[in-house]
Short mmCIF file of N, CA and C in Angstrom, two decimals:
data_model
loop_
_atom_site.label_atom_id
_atom_site.label_comp_id
_atom_site.label_asym_id
_atom_site.label_seq_id
_atom_site.Cartn_x
_atom_site.Cartn_y
_atom_site.Cartn_z
N UNK A 1 75.38 93.13 95.39
CA UNK A 1 75.68 94.44 96.71
C UNK A 1 74.73 95.59 96.24
N UNK A 2 74.41 96.23 97.67
CA UNK A 2 73.37 97.40 97.75
C UNK A 2 73.98 98.36 97.08
N UNK A 3 73.47 99.06 96.23
CA UNK A 3 73.93 100.65 95.42
C UNK A 3 73.67 101.75 96.59
N UNK A 4 74.36 102.48 96.85
CA UNK A 4 74.28 103.82 97.85
C UNK A 4 73.95 104.81 96.51
N UNK A 5 73.11 105.78 96.75
CA UNK A 5 73.19 107.28 96.10
C UNK A 5 74.63 107.97 96.59
N UNK A 6 75.08 108.76 95.60
CA UNK A 6 76.02 109.60 95.43
C UNK A 6 76.10 110.57 96.68
N UNK A 7 75.00 110.62 97.52
CA UNK A 7 75.44 111.66 98.63
C UNK A 7 75.76 110.86 99.58
N UNK A 8 75.42 109.72 99.76
CA UNK A 8 75.69 108.64 100.80
C UNK A 8 77.26 108.16 100.56
N UNK A 9 77.68 108.11 99.20
CA UNK A 9 79.01 107.51 98.65
C UNK A 9 79.81 109.01 99.43
N UNK A 10 79.53 109.79 99.08
CA UNK A 10 80.59 111.21 99.48
C UNK A 10 80.61 111.00 101.00
N UNK A 11 79.46 111.01 101.75
CA UNK A 11 79.51 110.91 103.32
C UNK A 11 80.79 109.85 103.77
N UNK A 12 80.33 108.60 103.02
CA UNK A 12 81.53 107.62 103.31
C UNK A 12 82.89 107.88 102.97
N UNK A 13 83.06 108.40 102.04
CA UNK A 13 84.33 108.94 101.58
C UNK A 13 84.94 109.78 102.45
N UNK A 14 84.15 110.77 102.88
CA UNK A 14 84.78 112.24 103.92
C UNK A 14 85.06 110.98 105.32
N UNK A 15 84.04 110.43 105.34
CA UNK A 15 84.51 109.66 106.71
C UNK A 15 85.69 108.80 106.58
N UNK A 16 86.12 107.79 105.82
CA UNK A 16 87.11 107.36 105.93
C UNK A 16 88.22 107.98 105.59
N UNK A 17 88.16 109.33 104.98
CA UNK A 17 89.44 110.08 104.58
C UNK A 17 89.59 110.57 105.93
N UNK A 18 88.55 111.27 107.00
CA UNK A 18 89.07 111.48 108.18
C UNK A 18 89.73 110.46 109.17
N UNK A 19 89.54 109.29 108.81
CA UNK A 19 90.37 108.12 109.56
C UNK A 19 91.83 108.09 108.91
N UNK A 20 92.42 108.99 108.24
CA UNK A 20 93.57 108.98 107.70
C UNK A 20 94.30 109.62 108.41
N UNK A 21 95.39 108.99 108.80
CA UNK A 21 96.57 109.61 109.59
C UNK A 21 97.84 110.20 108.70
N UNK A 22 97.42 111.63 108.34
CA UNK A 22 98.54 112.32 107.52
C UNK A 22 99.94 112.45 108.20
N UNK A 23 100.90 112.48 107.40
CA UNK A 23 102.17 112.35 107.54
C UNK A 23 102.36 114.01 108.10
N UNK A 24 103.93 114.56 108.70
CA UNK A 24 103.78 115.73 108.99
C UNK A 24 104.63 116.07 107.79
N UNK A 25 105.07 117.79 108.14
CA UNK A 25 105.93 118.30 107.20
C UNK A 25 107.84 117.57 107.94
N UNK A 26 107.66 117.12 108.20
CA UNK A 26 108.93 116.87 109.11
C UNK A 26 109.10 115.14 108.62
N UNK A 27 108.50 114.42 108.80
CA UNK A 27 108.13 113.14 108.27
C UNK A 27 108.27 113.19 106.77
N UNK A 28 107.59 113.92 105.75
CA UNK A 28 107.78 114.03 104.44
C UNK A 28 109.00 114.43 104.10
N UNK A 29 109.68 115.23 104.78
CA UNK A 29 111.01 115.87 104.64
C UNK A 29 111.79 114.75 104.69
N UNK A 30 112.05 113.70 105.91
CA UNK A 30 112.89 112.94 106.16
C UNK A 30 113.20 112.22 105.47
N UNK A 31 111.75 111.58 104.95
CA UNK A 31 111.52 110.42 104.04
C UNK A 31 111.90 110.72 102.35
N UNK A 32 111.86 111.99 102.33
CA UNK A 32 112.38 112.22 100.93
C UNK A 32 113.68 112.42 100.54
N UNK A 33 114.53 112.95 101.99
CA UNK A 33 116.00 112.97 101.94
C UNK A 33 116.66 111.51 101.98
N UNK A 34 115.70 110.29 102.58
CA UNK A 34 116.25 109.14 102.82
C UNK A 34 115.92 108.37 101.12
N UNK A 35 114.63 108.67 100.46
CA UNK A 35 114.88 108.26 99.22
C UNK A 35 116.00 108.64 98.60
N UNK A 36 116.60 110.05 98.15
CA UNK A 36 117.44 110.62 97.54
C UNK A 36 118.72 110.17 97.68
N UNK A 37 119.17 109.70 99.27
CA UNK A 37 120.45 109.02 99.70
C UNK A 37 120.37 107.54 99.22
N UNK A 38 119.05 107.02 99.23
CA UNK A 38 119.43 105.57 98.82
C UNK A 38 119.15 105.55 97.40
N UNK A 39 118.63 106.37 96.85
CA UNK A 39 118.81 106.65 95.08
C UNK A 39 120.65 106.67 95.05
N UNK A 40 120.93 107.36 95.64
CA UNK A 40 122.49 107.98 95.20
C UNK A 40 123.42 106.86 95.38
N UNK A 41 123.31 105.97 96.53
CA UNK A 41 124.05 105.10 97.06
C UNK A 41 123.78 103.46 95.88
N UNK A 42 122.71 103.42 95.36
CA UNK A 42 122.18 102.55 94.56
C UNK A 42 123.33 103.24 93.56
N UNK A 43 123.00 103.98 92.98
CA UNK A 43 123.83 104.43 91.41
C UNK A 43 125.42 104.52 91.53
N UNK A 44 125.61 104.71 92.95
CA UNK A 44 127.12 104.29 93.06
C UNK A 44 127.34 103.11 93.40
N UNK A 45 126.78 102.26 93.89
CA UNK A 45 126.72 101.02 93.96
C UNK A 45 127.04 100.28 92.46
N UNK A 46 125.90 100.35 91.59
CA UNK A 46 125.73 100.25 89.83
C UNK A 46 126.68 100.41 89.36
N UNK A 47 127.38 101.36 89.66
CA UNK A 47 128.58 102.31 88.95
C UNK A 47 129.85 101.17 89.03
N UNK A 48 130.03 101.43 90.10
CA UNK A 48 131.17 100.41 90.77
C UNK A 48 131.14 99.12 90.27
N UNK A 49 130.06 98.44 90.37
CA UNK A 49 130.04 97.49 89.61
C UNK A 49 130.13 96.72 88.25
N UNK A 50 129.49 97.93 87.69
CA UNK A 50 129.90 97.97 86.13
C UNK A 50 131.38 98.45 85.69
N UNK A 51 132.22 99.26 86.59
CA UNK A 51 133.62 99.20 86.19
C UNK A 51 134.31 98.01 86.83
N UNK A 52 134.11 97.23 87.58
CA UNK A 52 134.34 95.70 87.94
C UNK A 52 134.35 94.82 86.52
N UNK A 53 132.68 94.58 86.29
CA UNK A 53 132.44 93.82 85.35
C UNK A 53 133.34 94.35 84.02
N UNK A 54 133.17 95.69 83.52
CA UNK A 54 133.87 96.05 82.13
C UNK A 54 135.55 95.82 82.17
N UNK A 55 136.25 96.07 83.56
CA UNK A 55 137.49 95.67 83.80
C UNK A 55 137.81 94.31 83.57
N UNK A 56 137.19 93.57 84.24
CA UNK A 56 137.40 91.79 83.76
C UNK A 56 137.02 91.28 82.43
N UNK A 57 135.89 91.89 81.83
CA UNK A 57 135.73 91.57 80.48
C UNK A 57 136.74 91.79 79.58
N UNK A 58 137.20 93.30 79.91
CA UNK A 58 138.23 93.68 78.63
C UNK A 58 139.75 92.83 79.33
N UNK A 59 139.61 92.33 80.57
CA UNK A 59 140.91 91.59 80.57
C UNK A 59 141.13 90.43 80.19
N UNK A 60 139.63 89.85 80.18
CA UNK A 60 139.55 88.72 79.59
C UNK A 60 139.28 88.44 78.18
N UNK A 61 139.01 89.78 77.19
CA UNK A 61 138.73 89.75 75.70
C UNK A 61 140.22 89.90 75.62
N UNK A 62 141.28 90.91 76.43
CA UNK A 62 142.46 91.19 75.97
C UNK A 62 143.26 90.20 75.82
N UNK A 63 143.10 88.73 76.40
CA UNK A 63 143.86 87.69 76.92
C UNK A 63 143.82 87.04 75.47
N UNK A 64 142.64 86.85 74.46
CA UNK A 64 142.24 86.16 73.13
C UNK A 64 143.02 87.05 72.35
N UNK A 65 143.41 88.32 72.54
CA UNK A 65 143.46 89.13 71.26
C UNK A 65 144.79 89.12 70.83
#
């Protein structure tokens, strides 16, 4: 593999960075809100599953008490 000097490396890095399509402020805002919504929905889902399992387990153990 051919080695490049630091100057050529920096030129290549700048050229590759120029090819990147950066998201707009609106896209970042929308995806951030979506992440928070999905995290909240996931938390509610696991909270409900936890309640169901806890109630079922309490009922099952209550039968043998």
